[in-house]
mmCIF file of C-alpha atoms and ligand atoms in Angstrom:
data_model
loop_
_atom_site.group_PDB
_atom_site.id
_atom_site.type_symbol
_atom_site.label_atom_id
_atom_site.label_comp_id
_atom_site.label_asym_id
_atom_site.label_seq_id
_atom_site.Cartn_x
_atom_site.Cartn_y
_atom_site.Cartn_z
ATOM 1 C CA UNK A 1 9.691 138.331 140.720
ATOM 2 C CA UNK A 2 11.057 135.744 143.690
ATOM 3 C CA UNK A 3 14.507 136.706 144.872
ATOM 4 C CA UNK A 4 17.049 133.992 142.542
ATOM 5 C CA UNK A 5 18.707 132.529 146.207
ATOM 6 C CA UNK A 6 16.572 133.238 149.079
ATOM 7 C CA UNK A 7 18.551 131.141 151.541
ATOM 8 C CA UNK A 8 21.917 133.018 151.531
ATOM 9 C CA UNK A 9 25.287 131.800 153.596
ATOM 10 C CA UNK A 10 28.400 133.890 154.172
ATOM 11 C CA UNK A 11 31.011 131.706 155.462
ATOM 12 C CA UNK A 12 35.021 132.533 156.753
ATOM 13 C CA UNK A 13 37.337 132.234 159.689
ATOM 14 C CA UNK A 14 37.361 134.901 162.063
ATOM 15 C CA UNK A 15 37.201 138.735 161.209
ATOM 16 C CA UNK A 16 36.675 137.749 157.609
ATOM 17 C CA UNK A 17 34.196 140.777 157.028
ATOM 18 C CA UNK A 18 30.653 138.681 157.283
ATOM 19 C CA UNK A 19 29.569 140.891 159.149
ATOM 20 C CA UNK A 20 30.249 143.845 157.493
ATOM 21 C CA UNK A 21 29.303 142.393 154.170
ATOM 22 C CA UNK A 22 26.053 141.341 155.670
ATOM 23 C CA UNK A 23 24.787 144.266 156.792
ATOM 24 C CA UNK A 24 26.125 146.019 153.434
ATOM 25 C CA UNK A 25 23.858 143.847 151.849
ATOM 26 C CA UNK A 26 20.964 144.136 154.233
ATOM 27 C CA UNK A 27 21.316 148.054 153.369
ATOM 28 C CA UNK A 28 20.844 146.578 149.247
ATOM 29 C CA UNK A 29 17.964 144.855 149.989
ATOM 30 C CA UNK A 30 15.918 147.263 151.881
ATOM 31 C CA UNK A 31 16.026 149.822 148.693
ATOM 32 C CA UNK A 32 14.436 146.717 146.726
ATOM 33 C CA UNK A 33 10.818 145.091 147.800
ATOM 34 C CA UNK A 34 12.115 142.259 149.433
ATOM 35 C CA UNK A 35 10.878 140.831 153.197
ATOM 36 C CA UNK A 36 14.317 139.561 154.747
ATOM 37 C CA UNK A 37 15.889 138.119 157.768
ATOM 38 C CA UNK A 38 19.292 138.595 159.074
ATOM 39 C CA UNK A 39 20.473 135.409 161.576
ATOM 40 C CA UNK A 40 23.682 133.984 162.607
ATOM 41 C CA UNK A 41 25.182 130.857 164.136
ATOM 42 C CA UNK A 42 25.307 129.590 166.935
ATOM 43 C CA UNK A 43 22.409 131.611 167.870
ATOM 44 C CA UNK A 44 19.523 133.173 166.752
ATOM 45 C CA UNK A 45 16.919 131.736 168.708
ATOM 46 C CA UNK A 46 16.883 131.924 172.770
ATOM 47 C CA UNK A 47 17.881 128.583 173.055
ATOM 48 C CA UNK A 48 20.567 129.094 170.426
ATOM 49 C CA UNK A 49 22.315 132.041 172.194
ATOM 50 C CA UNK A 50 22.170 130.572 174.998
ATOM 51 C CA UNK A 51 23.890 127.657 173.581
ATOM 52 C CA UNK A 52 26.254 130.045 172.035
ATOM 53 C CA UNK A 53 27.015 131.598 175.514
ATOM 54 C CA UNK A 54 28.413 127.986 176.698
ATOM 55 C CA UNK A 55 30.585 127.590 173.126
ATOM 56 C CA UNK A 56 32.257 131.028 173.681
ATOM 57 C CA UNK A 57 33.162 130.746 177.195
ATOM 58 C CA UNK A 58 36.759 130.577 178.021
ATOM 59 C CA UNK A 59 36.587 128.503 181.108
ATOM 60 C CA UNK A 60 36.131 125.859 178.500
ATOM 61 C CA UNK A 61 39.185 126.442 176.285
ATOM 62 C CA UNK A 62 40.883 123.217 176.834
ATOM 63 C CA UNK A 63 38.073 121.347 178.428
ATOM 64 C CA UNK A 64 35.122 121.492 175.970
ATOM 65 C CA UNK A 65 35.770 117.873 173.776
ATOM 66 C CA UNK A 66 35.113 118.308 170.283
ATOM 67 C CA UNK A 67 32.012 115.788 170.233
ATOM 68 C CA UNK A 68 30.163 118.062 172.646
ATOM 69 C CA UNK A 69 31.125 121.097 170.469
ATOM 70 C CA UNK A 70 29.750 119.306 167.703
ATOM 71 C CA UNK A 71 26.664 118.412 169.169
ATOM 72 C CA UNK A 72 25.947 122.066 170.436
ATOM 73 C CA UNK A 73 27.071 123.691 167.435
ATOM 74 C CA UNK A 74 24.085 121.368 165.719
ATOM 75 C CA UNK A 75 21.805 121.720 168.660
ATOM 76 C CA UNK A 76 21.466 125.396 168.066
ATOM 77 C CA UNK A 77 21.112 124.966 164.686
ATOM 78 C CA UNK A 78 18.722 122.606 164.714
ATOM 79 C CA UNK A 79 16.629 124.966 166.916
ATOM 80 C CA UNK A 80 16.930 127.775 164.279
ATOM 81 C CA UNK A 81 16.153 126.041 161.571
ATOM 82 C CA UNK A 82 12.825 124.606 162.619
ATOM 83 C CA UNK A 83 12.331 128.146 164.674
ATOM 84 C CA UNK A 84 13.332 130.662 162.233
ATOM 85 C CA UNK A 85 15.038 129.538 159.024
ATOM 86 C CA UNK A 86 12.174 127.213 157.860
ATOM 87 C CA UNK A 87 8.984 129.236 158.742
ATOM 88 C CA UNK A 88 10.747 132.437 157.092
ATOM 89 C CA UNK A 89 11.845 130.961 153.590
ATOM 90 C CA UNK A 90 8.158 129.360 153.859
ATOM 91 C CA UNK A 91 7.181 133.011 153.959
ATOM 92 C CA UNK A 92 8.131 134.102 151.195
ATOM 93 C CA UNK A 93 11.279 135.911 152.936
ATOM 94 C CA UNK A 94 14.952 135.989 151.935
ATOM 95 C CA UNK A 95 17.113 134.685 154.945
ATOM 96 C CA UNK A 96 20.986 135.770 155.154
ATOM 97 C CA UNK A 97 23.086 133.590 157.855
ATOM 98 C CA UNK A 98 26.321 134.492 159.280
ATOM 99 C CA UNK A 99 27.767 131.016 158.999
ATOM 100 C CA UNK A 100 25.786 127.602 158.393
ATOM 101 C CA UNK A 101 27.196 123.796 158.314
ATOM 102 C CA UNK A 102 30.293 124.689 156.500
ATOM 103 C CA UNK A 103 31.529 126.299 159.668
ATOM 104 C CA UNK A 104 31.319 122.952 161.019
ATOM 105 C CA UNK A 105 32.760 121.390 158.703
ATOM 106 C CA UNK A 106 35.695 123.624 158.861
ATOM 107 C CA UNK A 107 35.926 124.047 162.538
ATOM 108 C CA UNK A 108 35.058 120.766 164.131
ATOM 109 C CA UNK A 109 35.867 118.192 161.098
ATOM 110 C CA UNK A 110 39.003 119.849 159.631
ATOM 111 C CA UNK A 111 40.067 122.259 162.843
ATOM 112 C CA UNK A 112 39.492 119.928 165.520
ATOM 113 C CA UNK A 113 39.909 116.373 163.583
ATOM 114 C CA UNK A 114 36.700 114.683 163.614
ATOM 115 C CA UNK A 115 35.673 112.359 160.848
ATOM 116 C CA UNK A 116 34.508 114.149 158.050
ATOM 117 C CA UNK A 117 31.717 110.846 157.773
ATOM 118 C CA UNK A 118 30.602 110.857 161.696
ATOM 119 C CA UNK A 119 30.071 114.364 161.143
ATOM 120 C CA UNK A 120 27.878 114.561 158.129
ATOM 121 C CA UNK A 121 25.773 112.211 159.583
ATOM 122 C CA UNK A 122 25.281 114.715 162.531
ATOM 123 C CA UNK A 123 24.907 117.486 160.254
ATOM 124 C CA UNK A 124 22.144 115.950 158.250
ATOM 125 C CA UNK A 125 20.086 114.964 161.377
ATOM 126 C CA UNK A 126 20.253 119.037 162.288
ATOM 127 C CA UNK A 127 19.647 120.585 158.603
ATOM 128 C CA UNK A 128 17.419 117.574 157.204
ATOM 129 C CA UNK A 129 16.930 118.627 153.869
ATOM 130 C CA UNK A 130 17.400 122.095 154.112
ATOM 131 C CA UNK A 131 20.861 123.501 151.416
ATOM 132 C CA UNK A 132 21.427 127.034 151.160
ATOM 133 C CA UNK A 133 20.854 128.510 147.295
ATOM 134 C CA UNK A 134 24.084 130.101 147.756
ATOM 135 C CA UNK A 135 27.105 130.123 149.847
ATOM 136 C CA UNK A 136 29.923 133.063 149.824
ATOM 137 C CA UNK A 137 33.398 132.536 151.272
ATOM 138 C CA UNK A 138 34.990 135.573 152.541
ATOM 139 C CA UNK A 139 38.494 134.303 152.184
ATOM 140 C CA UNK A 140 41.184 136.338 153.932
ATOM 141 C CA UNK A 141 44.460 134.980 155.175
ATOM 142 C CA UNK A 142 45.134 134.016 158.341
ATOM 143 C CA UNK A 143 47.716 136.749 159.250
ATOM 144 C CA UNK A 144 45.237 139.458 158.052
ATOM 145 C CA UNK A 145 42.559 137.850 160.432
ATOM 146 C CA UNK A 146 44.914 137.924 163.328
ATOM 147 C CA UNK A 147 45.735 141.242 162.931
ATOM 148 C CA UNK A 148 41.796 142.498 163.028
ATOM 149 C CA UNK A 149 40.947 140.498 166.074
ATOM 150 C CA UNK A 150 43.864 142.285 167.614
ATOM 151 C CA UNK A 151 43.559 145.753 166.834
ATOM 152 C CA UNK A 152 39.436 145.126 167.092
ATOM 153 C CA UNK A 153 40.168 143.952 170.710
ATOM 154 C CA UNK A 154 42.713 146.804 171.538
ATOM 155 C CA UNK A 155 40.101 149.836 170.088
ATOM 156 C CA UNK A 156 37.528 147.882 172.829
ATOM 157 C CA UNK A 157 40.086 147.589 175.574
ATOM 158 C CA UNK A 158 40.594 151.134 175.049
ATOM 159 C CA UNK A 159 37.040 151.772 175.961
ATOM 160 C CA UNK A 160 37.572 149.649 179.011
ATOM 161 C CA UNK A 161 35.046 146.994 177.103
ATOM 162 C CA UNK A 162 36.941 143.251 177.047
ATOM 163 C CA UNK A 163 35.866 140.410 175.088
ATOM 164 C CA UNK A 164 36.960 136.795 175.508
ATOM 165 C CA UNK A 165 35.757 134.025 172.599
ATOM 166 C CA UNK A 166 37.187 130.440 173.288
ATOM 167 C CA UNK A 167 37.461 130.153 170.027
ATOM 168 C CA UNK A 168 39.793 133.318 168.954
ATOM 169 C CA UNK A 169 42.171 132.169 171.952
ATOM 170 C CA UNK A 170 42.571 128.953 170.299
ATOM 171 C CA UNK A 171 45.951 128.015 168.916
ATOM 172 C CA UNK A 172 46.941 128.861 165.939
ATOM 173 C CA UNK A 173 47.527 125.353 164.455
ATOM 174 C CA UNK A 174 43.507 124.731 165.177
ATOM 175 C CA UNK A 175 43.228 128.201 163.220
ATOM 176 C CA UNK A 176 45.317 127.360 160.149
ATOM 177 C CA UNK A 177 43.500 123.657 159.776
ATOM 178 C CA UNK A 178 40.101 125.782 159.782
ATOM 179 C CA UNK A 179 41.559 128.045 157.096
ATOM 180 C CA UNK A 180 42.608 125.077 155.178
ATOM 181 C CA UNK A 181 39.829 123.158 155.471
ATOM 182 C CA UNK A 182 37.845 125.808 154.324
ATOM 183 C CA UNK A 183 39.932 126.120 151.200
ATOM 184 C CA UNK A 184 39.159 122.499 150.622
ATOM 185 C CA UNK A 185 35.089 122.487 151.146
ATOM 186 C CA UNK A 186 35.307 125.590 148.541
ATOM 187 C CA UNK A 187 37.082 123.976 145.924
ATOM 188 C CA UNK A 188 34.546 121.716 145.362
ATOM 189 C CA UNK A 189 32.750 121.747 142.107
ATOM 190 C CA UNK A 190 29.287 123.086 143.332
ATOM 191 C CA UNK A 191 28.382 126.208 141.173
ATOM 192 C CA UNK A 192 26.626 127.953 144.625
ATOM 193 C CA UNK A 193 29.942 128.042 145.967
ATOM 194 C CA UNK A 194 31.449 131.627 145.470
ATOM 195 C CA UNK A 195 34.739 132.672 147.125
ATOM 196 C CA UNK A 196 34.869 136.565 147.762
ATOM 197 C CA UNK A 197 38.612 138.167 147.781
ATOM 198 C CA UNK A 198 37.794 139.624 151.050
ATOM 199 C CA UNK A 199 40.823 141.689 150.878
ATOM 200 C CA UNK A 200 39.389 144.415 148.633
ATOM 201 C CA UNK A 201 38.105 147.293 149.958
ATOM 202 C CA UNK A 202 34.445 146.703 152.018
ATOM 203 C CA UNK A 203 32.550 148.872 148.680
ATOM 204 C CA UNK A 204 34.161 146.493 146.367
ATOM 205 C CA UNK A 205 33.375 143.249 147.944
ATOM 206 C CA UNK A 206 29.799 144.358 148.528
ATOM 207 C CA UNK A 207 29.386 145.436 145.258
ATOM 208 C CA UNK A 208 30.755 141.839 143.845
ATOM 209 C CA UNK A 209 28.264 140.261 145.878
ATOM 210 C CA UNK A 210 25.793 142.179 144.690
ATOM 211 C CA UNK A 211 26.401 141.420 141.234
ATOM 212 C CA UNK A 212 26.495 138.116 141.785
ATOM 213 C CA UNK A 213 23.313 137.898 143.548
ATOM 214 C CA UNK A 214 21.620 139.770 140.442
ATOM 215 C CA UNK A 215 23.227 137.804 137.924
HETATM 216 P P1 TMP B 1 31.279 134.333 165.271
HETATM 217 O O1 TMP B 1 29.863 134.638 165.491
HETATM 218 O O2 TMP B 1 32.213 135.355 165.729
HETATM 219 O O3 TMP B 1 31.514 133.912 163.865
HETATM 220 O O4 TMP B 1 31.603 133.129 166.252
HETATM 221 C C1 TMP B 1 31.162 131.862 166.091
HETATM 222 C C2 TMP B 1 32.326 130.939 166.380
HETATM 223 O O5 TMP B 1 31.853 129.604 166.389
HETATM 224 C C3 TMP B 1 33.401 131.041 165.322
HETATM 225 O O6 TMP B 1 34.659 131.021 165.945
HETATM 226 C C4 TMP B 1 33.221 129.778 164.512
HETATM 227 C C5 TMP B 1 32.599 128.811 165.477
HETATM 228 N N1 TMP B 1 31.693 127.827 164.848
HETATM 229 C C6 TMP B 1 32.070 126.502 164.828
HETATM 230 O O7 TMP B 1 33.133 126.155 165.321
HETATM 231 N N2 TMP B 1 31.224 125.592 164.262
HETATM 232 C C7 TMP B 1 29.999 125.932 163.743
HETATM 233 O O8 TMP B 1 29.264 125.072 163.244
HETATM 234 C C8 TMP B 1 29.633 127.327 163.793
HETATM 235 C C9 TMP B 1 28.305 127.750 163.242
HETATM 236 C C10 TMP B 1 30.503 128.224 164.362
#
């Protein structure tokens, strides 16, 4: 029988537990007889990470505008949806992303205060047609996020390994507009729209998602 939501988003701010939950779930799915890929955004393709590479760097922090970060954000995804996303679901496969349009939504519409109707225009170019069957929210607070990037970053330091991300060294007022506009997009009536208390423990959460996903 065809998996019930082949294309599958996870979606949150920073240290959320995507990740995590994603490859918990990859772990699910390769006990069961389903072909799936893992991708996440920016990225995924060769263009795409290289795209990513520019987004990240921190010699950009306050000189990247938010049009440009925008347009790259749907540059690489237009590249990995034509690329990768497409082809696959064509396929037959199930395809999990780490992140999708929402994060641009959040980031550049309600984080960095572009209009909400410029950029859906942008985002539809990029996607076309193509919606995700279903879209989980790892919602954490802010403070709890904050304190994972730091003590994430002091374990690497420790092993002499540093990592800069433009986007973790912005401000915290950009940070708490992305966590609020994320709150927003997921109250909207839309019954793929699932909201995950990613506070519980990481066998929990995984567990809820699966449940959901066999529901
Ligand atoms: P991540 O792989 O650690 O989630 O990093 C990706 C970063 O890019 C993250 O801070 C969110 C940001 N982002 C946007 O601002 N807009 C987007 O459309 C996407 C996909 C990511």
């Amino acid at each position: 029988m065809p998996f019930k939501y082949p294309f599958i988003v996870f979606e949150g701010i920073e240290a959320s537990g995507k990740s995590t939950q994603i490859q918990l779930l990859a772990e699910h799915l390769q006990k069961t007889d389903n072909d799936f890929i893992l991708i996440r955004e920016p990225g995924g393709t060769d263009i795409g990470e290289r795209i990513r590479a520019i987004l990240k760097d921190t010699s950009y922090l306050n000189k990247m505008t938010p049009e440009t970060e925008l347009l790259l954000m749907n540059a690489a995804r237009a590249q990995l949806i034509r690329e990768i996303i497409s082809p696959a679901l064509e396929q037959g496969k199930i395809v999990i992303c780490d992140r999708y349009y929402y994060s641009s939504l959040a980031y550049q519409g309600y984080g960095r205060g572009i209009y909400i109707s410029s950029l859906e225009q942008i985002i539809n170019y990029s996607i076309g047609n193509l919606q995700p069957d279903i879209v989980f929210f790892m919602d954490i607070p802010l403070k709890i996020s904050r304190q994972r990037i730091i003590k994430r970053n002091q374990q690497l330091q420790s092993k002499g390994i540093q990592v800069r991300d433009r986007f973790e060294e912005a401000d915290m007022d950009f940070h708490q507009k992305v966590y609020s506009g994320y709150k927003t997009i997921f109250a909207q009536e839309d019954s793929r729209f699932k909201v995950i208390n990613a506070t519980e423990k990481t066998e929990v959460i995984a567990q809820n998602i699966w449940n959901i996903l066999n529901g």
